[in-house]
Coordinates of C-alpha atoms and ligand atoms in Angstrom, one line a residue:
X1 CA 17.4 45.8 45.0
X2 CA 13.5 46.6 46.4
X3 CA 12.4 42.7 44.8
X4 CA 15.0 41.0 46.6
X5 CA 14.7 43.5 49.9
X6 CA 11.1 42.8 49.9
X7 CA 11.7 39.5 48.8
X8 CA 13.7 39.0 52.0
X9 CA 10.9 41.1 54.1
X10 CA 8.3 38.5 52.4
X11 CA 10.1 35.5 54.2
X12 CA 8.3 36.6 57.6
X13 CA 4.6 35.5 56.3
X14 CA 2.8 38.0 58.7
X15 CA 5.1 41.3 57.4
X16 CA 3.6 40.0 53.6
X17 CA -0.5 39.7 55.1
X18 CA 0.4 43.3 56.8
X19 CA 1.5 44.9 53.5
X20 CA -0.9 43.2 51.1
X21 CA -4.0 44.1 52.9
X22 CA -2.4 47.4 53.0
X23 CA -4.5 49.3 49.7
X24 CA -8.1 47.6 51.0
X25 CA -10.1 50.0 53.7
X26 CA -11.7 48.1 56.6
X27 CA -13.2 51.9 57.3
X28 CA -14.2 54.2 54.8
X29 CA -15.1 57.9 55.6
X30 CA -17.3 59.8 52.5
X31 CA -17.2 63.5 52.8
X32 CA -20.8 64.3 50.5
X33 CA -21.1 68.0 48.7
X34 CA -23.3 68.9 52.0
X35 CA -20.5 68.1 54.1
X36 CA -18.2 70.1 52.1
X37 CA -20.5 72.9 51.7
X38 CA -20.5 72.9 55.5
X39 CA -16.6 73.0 55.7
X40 CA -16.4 76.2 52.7
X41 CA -19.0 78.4 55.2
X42 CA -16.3 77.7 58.3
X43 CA -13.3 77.7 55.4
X44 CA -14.1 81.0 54.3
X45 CA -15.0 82.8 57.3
X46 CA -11.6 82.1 58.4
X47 CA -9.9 83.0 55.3
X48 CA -12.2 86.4 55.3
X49 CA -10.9 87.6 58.4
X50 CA -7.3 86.6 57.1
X51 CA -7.5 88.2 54.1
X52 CA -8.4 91.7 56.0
X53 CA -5.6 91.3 58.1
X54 CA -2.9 91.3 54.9
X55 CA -0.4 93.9 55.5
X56 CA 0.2 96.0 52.0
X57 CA 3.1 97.9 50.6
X58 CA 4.1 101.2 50.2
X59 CA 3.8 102.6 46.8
X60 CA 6.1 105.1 45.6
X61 CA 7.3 106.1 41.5
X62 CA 7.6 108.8 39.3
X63 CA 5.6 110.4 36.9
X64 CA 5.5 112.4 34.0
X65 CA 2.8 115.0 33.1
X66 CA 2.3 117.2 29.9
X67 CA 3.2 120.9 31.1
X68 CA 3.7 119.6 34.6
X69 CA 6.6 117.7 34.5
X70 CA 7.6 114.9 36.7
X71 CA 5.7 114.4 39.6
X72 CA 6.8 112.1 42.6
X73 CA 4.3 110.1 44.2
X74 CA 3.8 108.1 47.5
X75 CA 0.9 105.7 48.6
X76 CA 1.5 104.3 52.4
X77 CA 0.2 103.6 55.6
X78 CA -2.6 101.2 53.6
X79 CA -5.2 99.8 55.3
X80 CA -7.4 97.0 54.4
X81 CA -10.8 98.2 56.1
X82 CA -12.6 95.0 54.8
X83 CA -12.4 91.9 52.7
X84 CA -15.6 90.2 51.8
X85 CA -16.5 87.1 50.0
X86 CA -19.7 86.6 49.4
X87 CA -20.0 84.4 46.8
X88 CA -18.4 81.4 46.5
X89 CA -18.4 77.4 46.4
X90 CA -16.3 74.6 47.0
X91 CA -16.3 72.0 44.3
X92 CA -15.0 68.2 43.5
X93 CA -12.6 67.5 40.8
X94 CA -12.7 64.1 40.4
X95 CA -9.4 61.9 40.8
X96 CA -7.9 65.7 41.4
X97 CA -9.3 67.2 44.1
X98 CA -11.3 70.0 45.5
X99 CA -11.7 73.8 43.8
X100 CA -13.0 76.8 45.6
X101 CA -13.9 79.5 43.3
X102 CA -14.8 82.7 44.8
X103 CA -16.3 85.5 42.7
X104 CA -17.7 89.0 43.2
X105 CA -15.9 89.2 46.6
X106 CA -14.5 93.1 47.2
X107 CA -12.1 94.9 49.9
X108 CA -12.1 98.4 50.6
X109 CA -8.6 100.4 51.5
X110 CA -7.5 103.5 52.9
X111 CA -4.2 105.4 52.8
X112 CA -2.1 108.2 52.4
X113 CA -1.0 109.9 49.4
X114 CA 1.9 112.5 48.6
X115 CA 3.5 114.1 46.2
X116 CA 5.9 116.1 45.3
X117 CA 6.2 118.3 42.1
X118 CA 9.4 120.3 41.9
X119 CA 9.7 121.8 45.0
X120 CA 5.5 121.8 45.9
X121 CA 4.6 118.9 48.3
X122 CA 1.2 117.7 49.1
X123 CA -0.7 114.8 50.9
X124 CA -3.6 113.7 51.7
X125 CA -5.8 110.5 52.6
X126 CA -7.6 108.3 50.0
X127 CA -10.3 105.3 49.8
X128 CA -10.5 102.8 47.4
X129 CA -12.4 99.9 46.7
X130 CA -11.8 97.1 44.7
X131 CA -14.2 95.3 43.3
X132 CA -14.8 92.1 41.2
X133 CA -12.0 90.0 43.0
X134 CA -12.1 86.4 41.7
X135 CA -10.2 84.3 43.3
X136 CA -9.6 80.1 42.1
X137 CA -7.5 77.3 44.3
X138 CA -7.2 74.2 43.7
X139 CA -6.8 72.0 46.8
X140 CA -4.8 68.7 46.6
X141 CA -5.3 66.2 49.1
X142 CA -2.9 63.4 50.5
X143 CA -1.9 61.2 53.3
X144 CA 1.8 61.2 54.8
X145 CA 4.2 58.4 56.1
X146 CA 1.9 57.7 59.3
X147 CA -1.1 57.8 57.5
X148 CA -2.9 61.5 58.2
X149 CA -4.5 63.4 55.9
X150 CA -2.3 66.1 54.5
X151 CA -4.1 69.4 52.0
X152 CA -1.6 71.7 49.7
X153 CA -2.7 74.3 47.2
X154 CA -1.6 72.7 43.7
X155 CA -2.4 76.1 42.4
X156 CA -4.3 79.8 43.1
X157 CA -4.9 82.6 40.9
X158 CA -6.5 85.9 41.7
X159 CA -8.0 88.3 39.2
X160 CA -9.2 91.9 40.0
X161 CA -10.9 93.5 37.6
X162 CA -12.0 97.0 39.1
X163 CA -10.4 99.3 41.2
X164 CA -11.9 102.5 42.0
X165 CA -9.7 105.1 44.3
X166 CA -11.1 108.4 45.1
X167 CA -8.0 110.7 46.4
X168 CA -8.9 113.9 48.6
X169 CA -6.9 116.8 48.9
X170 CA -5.4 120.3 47.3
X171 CA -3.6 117.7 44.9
X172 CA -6.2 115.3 44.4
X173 CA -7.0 116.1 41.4
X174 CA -3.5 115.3 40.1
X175 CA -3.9 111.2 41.0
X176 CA -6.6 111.6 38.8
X177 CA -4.5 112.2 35.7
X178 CA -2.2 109.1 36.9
X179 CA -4.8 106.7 38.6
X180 CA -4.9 104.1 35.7
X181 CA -0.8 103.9 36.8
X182 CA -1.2 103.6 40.5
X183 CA -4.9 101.4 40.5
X184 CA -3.0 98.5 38.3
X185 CA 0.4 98.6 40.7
X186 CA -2.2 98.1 43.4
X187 CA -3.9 95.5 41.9
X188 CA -0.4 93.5 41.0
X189 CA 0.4 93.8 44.5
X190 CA -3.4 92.9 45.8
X191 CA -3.6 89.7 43.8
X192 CA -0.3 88.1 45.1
X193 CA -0.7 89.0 48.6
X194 CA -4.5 87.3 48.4
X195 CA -2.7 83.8 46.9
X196 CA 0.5 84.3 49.2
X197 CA -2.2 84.4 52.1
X198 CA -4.3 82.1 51.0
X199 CA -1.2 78.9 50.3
X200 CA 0.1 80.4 53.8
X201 CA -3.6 79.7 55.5
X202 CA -3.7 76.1 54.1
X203 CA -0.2 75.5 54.9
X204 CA -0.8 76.8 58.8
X205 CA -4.0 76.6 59.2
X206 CA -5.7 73.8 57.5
X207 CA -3.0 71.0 57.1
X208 CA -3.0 71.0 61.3
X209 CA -6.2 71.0 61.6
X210 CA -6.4 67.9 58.9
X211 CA -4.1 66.9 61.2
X212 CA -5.9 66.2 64.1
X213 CA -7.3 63.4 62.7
X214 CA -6.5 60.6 65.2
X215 CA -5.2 57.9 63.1
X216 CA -4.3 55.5 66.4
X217 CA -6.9 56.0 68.7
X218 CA -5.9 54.0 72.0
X219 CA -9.3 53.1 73.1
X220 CA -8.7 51.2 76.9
X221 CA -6.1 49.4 78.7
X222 CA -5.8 46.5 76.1
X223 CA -6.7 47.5 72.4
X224 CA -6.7 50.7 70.1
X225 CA -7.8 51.5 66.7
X226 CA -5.8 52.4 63.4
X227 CA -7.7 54.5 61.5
X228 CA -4.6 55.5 59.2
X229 CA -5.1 56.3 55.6
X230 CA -4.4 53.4 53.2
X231 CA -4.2 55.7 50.2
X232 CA -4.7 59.6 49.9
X233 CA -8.3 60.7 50.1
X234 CA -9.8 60.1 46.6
X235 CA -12.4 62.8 44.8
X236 CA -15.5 61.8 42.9
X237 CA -18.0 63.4 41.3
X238 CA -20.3 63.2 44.2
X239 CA -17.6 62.6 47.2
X240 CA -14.8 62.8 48.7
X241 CA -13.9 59.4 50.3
X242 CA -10.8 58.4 52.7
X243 CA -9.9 55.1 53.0
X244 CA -8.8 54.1 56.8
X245 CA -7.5 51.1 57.6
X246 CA -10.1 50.4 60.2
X247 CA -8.3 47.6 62.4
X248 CA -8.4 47.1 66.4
X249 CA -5.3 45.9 67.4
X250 CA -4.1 44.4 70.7
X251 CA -1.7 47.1 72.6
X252 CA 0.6 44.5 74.3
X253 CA 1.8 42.3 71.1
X254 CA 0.0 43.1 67.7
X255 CA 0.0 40.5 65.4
X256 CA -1.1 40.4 61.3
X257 CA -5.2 39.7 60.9
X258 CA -5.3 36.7 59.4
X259 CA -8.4 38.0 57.0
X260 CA -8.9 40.2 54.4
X261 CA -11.3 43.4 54.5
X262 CA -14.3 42.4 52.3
X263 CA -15.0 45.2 49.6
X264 CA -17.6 47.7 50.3
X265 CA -20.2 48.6 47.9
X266 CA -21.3 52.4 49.0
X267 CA -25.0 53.2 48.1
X268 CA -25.7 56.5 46.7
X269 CA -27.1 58.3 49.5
X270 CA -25.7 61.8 49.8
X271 CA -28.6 63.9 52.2
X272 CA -25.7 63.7 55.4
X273 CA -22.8 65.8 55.5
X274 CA -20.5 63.0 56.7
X275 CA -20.8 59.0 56.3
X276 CA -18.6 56.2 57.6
X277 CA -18.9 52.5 56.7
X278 CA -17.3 49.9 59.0
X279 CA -16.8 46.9 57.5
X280 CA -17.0 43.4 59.2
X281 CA -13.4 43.5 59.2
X282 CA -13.5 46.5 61.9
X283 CA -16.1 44.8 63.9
X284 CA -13.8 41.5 63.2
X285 CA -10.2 42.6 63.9
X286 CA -12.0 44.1 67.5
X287 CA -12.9 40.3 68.5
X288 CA -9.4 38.9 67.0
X289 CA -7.8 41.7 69.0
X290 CA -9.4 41.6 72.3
X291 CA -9.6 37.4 72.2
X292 CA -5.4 38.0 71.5
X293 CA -5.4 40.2 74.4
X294 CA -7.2 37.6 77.0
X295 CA -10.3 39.9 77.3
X296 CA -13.0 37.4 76.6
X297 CA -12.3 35.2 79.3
X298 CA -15.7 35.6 82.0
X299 CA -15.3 34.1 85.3
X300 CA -18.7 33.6 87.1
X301 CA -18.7 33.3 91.0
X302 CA -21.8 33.2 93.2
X303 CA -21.4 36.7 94.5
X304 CA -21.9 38.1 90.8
X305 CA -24.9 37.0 90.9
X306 CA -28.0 39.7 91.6
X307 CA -29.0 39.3 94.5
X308 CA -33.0 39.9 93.3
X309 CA -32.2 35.9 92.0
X310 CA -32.7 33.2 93.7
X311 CA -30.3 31.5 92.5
X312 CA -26.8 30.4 93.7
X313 CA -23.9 29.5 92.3
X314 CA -23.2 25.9 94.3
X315 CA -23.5 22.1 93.9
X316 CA -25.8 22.3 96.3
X317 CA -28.0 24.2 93.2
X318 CA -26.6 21.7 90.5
X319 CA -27.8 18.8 91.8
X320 CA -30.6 19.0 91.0
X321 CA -29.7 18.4 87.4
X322 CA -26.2 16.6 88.1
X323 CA -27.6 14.4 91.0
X324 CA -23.7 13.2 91.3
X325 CA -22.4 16.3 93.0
X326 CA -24.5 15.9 95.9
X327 CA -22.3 12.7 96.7
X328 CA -18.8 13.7 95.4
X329 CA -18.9 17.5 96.3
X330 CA -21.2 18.3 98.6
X331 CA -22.0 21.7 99.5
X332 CA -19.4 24.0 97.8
X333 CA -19.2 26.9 95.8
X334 CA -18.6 26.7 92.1
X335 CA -16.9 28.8 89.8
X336 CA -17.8 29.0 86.0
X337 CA -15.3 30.0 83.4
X338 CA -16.5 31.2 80.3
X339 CA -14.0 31.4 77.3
X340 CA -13.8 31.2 73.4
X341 CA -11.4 29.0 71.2
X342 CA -11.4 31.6 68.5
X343 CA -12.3 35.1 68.6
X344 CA -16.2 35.1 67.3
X345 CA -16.9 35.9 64.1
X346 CA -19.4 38.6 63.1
X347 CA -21.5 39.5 59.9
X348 CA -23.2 42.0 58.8
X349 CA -25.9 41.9 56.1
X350 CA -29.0 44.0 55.4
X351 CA -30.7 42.1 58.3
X352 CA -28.2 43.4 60.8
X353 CA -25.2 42.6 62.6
X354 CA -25.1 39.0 64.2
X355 CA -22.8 36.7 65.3
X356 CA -22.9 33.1 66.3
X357 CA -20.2 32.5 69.4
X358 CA -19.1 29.5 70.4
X359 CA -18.7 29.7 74.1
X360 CA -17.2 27.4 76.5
X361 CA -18.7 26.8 79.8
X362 CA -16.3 25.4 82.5
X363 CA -18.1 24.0 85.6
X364 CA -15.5 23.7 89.2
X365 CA -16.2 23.2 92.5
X366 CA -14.1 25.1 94.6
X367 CA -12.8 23.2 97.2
X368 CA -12.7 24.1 101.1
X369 CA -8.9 24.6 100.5
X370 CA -9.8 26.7 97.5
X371 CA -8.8 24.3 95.1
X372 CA -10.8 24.4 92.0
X373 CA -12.2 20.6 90.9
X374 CA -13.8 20.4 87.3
X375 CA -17.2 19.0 86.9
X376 CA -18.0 19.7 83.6
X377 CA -17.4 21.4 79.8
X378 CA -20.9 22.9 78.0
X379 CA -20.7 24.0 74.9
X380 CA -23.2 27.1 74.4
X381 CA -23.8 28.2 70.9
X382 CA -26.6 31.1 70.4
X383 CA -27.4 33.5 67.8
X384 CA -26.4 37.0 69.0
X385 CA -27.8 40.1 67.2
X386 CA -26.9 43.9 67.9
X387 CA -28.2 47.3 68.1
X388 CA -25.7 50.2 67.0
X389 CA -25.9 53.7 67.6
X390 CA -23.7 57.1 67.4
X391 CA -23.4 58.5 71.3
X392 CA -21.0 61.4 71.4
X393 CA -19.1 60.6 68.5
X394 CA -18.6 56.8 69.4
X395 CA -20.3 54.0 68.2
X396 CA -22.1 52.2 70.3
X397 CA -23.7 49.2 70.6
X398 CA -25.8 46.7 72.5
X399 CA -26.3 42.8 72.1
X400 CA -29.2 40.9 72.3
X401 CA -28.7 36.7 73.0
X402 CA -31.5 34.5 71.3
X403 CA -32.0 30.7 72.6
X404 CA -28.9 29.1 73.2
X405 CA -27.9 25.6 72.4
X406 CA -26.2 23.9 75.2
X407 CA -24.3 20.4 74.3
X408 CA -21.8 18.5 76.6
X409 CA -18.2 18.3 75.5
X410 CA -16.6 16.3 78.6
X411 CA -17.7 15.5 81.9
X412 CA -15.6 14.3 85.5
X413 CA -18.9 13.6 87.2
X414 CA -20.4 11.1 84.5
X415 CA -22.8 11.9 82.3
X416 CA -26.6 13.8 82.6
X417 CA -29.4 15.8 81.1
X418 CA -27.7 18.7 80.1
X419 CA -30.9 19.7 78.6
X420 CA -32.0 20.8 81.8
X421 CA -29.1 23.1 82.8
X422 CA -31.0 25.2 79.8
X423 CA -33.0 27.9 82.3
X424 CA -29.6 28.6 84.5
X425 CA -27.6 29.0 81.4
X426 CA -30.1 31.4 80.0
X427 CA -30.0 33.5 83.4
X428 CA -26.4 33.3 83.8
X429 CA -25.9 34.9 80.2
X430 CA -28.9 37.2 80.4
X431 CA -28.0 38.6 84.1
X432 CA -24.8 38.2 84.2
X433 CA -22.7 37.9 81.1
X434 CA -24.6 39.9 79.1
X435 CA -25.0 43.4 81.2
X436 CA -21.3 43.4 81.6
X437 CA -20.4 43.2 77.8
X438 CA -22.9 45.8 77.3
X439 CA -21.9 48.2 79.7
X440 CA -18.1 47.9 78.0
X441 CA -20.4 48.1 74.3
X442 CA -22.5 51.3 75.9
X443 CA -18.9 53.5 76.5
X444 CA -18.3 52.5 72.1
X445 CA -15.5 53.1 70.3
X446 CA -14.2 56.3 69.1
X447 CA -14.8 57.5 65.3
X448 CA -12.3 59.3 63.7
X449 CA -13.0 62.6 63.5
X450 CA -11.2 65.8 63.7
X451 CA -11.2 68.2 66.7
X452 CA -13.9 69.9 67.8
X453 CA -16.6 68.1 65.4
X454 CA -19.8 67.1 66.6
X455 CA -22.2 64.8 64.9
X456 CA -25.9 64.8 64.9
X457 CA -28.7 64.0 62.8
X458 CA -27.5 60.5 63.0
X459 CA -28.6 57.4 60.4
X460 CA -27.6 53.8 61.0
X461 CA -28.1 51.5 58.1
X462 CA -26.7 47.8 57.8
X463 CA -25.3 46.6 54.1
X464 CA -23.8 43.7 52.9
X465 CA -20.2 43.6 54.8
X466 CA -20.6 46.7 56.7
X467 CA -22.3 49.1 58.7
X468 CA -23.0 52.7 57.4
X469 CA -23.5 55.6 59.7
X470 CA -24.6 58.5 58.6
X471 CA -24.5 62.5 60.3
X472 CA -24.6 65.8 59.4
X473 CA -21.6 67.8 61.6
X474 CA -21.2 70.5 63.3
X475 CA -17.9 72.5 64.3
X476 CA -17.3 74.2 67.6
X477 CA -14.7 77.0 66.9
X478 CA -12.2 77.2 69.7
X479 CA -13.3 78.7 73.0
X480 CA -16.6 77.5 72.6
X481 CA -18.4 76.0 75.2
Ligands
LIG1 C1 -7.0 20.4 98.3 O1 -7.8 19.4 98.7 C2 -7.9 18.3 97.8 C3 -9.0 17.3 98.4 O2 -9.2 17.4 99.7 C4 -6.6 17.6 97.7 O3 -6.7 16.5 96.8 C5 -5.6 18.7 97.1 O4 -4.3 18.1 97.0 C6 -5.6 19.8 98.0 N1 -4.7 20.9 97.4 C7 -3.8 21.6 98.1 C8 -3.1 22.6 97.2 O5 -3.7 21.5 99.3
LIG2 C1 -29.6 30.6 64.9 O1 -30.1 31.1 63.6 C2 -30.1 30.1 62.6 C3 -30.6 30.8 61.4 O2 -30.0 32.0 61.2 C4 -30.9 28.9 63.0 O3 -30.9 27.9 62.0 C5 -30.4 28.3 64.3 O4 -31.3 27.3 64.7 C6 -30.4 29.4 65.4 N1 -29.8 28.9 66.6 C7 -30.4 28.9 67.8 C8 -29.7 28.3 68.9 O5 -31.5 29.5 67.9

């Protein structure tokens, strides 16, 4: 029934593209033991403060003394003064998941005791500190049906291996003949609140905040980011890597990429808390989805121009390369419309990050009765390299344009030196063209990172296929400012 269903699903081409390119990351975020080290210090203090907040039973039984006889006893009002952990570390279990193993930690308690021996009755207050708490979970990590991170506790055990009470009172000394019986009731109880507690805390406090993740990150008017999980987040020996899809897509109709993300080869640096590779394929699925969306269309007019140019935008200019104008158009404004056939295609190597656009150059005169005549077609071809950096957790970027080529693909005014329209081309892009991508590139695009994380100590490093960014990260607890 699923073959011929999916068989059936296959018949639209484009569904098929979508779900085999499903498994392969265009975006890959690598969590290193620094990083995770960082997230145990803020894990723990949280769980420290919810551990001393558990609410413990009353304790109440019978028993039987030598010469005595039976003796009632209550334990209540219990008070958890203090729960420390101060040892403890977060480790990877590859292909399983993570381990926090916390040893030596301790808690100190206070109460009330009574008792009641035939008809005497007595209380009193106690202390009591346990020490030698080791406590083990296992952390098992996943992604859901829309592609967020999810955490569970596969499993938690807590051993306590002291517990000293010290009971005050007329009667105190009695406890003492029966401590062994109340100190291991207490412990029972101790070690399954601390795992209740701590499966609670992951459940409500850590699986929302995992949450947060923003796995569709709309990014302007025409094109967001998915940055959903492709598989659940997969442990190594030295990391703990996600796989995101990494793909812009176009917000009013998006359509299957019609290429494959190109496997990443991670090197094995490890000194950052936090790296993310995009691959070409992120940079690429941008250019496919803003070309789909009509974005890289550029219409120059004469009053874009800077006015610190002497330059304007008319036949009255051309003609002194296109001496034809002078005669057929004489005297008008012109209007140049800058397109691409095909969204450009970038790569990235050890080099950098370049591309090679092929742009389009539509020449009109605009007509006294605003009617736009075309003169001419350029081709422009240039070699366009790019400068990326991490600015409040987005990635930013500038370009730099290197000679362009300028050939003619059709003229309506016969033909000339096209050669010579090289200078106005090369101020047109550079004045122009140019400072309005980059201001778009200067605002970036939006990593994926949880709330309230901030990134510093940044490292940009280019690799075959992809970009690696590297940061160390820093959490701002709520109500910080
Ligand atoms: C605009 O003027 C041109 C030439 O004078 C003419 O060929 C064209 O039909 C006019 N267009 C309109 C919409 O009036
Ligand atoms: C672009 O770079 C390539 C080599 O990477 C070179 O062969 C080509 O001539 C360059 N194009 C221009 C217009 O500079």
């Amino acid at each position: 029934m699923g073959a011929q269903s999916l068989a059936v699903a296959c018949g639209a081409l484009a569904l098929c593209l979508a779900l085999a390119g499903a498994t392969d990351p265009g975006f890959v975020v690598r969590i290193t033991q620094a990083g995770l080290d960082y997230a145990h210090q803020q894990g723990i203090t949280i769980l420290e403060k919810e551990l001393a907040q558990l609410k413990l039973p009353d304790i109440s039984g019978d028993f039987r003394i030598r010469h005595v006889g039976k003796v009632h006893y209550g334990i209540s009002s219990m008070d958890l003064r203090s729960f420390h952990l101060p040892h403890s570390r977060i480790s990877l279990v590859p292909n399983v998941g993570l381990q926090v193993a916390i040893s030596n930690a301790f808690a100190e308690v206070d109460g009330n005791w009574r008792v009641k021996i035939h008809f005497i009755r007595d209380r009193g207050s106690f202390d009591l500190k346990v020490e030698n708490i080791y406590i083990k979970i296992n952390l098992k990590l996943g992604s859901d049906a829309s592609g967020k991170p999810t955490i569970d506790t596969s499993d938690c055990s807590t051993r306590i291996s002291k517990v000293r009470v010290h009971f005050s009172g007329k009667f105190g000394w009695l406890y003492n003949l029966f401590h062994d019986a109340v100190e291991s009731r207490f412990r029972k109880i101790l070690e399954n609140k601390v795992c209740t507690n701590v499966v609670s805390s992951v459940h409500s406090e850590l699986q929302p905040y995992l949450q947060t993740l923003p796995v569709t990150a709309q990014i302007d008017a025409m094109a967001g980011i998915d940055y959903s999980l492709v598989a659940p987040p997969t442990a190594t020996a030295q990391a703990l890597d996600a796989y995101l899809k990494g793909e812009f897509f176009s917000l009013a109709h998006r359509s299957a990429v019609p290429f494959p993300p190109l496997p990443l080869a991670f090197p094995p640096d490890h000194d950052r808390m936090v790296y993310f590779a995009a691959s070409s394929y992120f940079f690429n699925t941008a250019g496919f989805a803003y070309h789909a969306a009509g974005a890289l269309v550029f219409e120059i007019t004469d009053s874009m121009i800077p006015k610190d140019i002497e330059f304007h935008l008319t036949t009255s200019t051309f003609s002194a390369f296109v001496p034809q104008l002078e005669k057929m158009y004489p005297d008008m404004p012109m209007k140049l419309r800058l397109s691409t056939l095909s969204a450009p295609f970038l790569s990235i190597g050890p080099g950098g990050l370049s591309l090679k656009p092929v742009v389009d150059v539509q020449a009109y005169a605009i007509l006294p009765n605003s009617t736009l005549a075309p003169l001419f077609l350029l081709t422009l071809t240039g070699n366009v390299s790019a400068v990326i950096d991490i600015k409040s957790s987005h990635i930013v970027g500038s370009l730099n344009v290197g000679r362009m080529k300028l050939s003619l693909k059709h003229s309506d005014v016969g033909t000339f030196q096209v050669r010579t329209l090289q200078s106005i081309m090369n101020i047109l892009a550079s004045s122009i063209l140019l400072p309005r991508l980059n201001a778009r590139l200067e605002q970036g695009f939006p990593l994926p990172l949880l709330d309230r994380i901030q990134l510093s100590n940044v490292l940009v490093r280019f690799h075959q296929n992809f970009l690696l960014l590297g940061a160390d990260v820093q959490y701002q607890p709520r109500g910080w400012r």
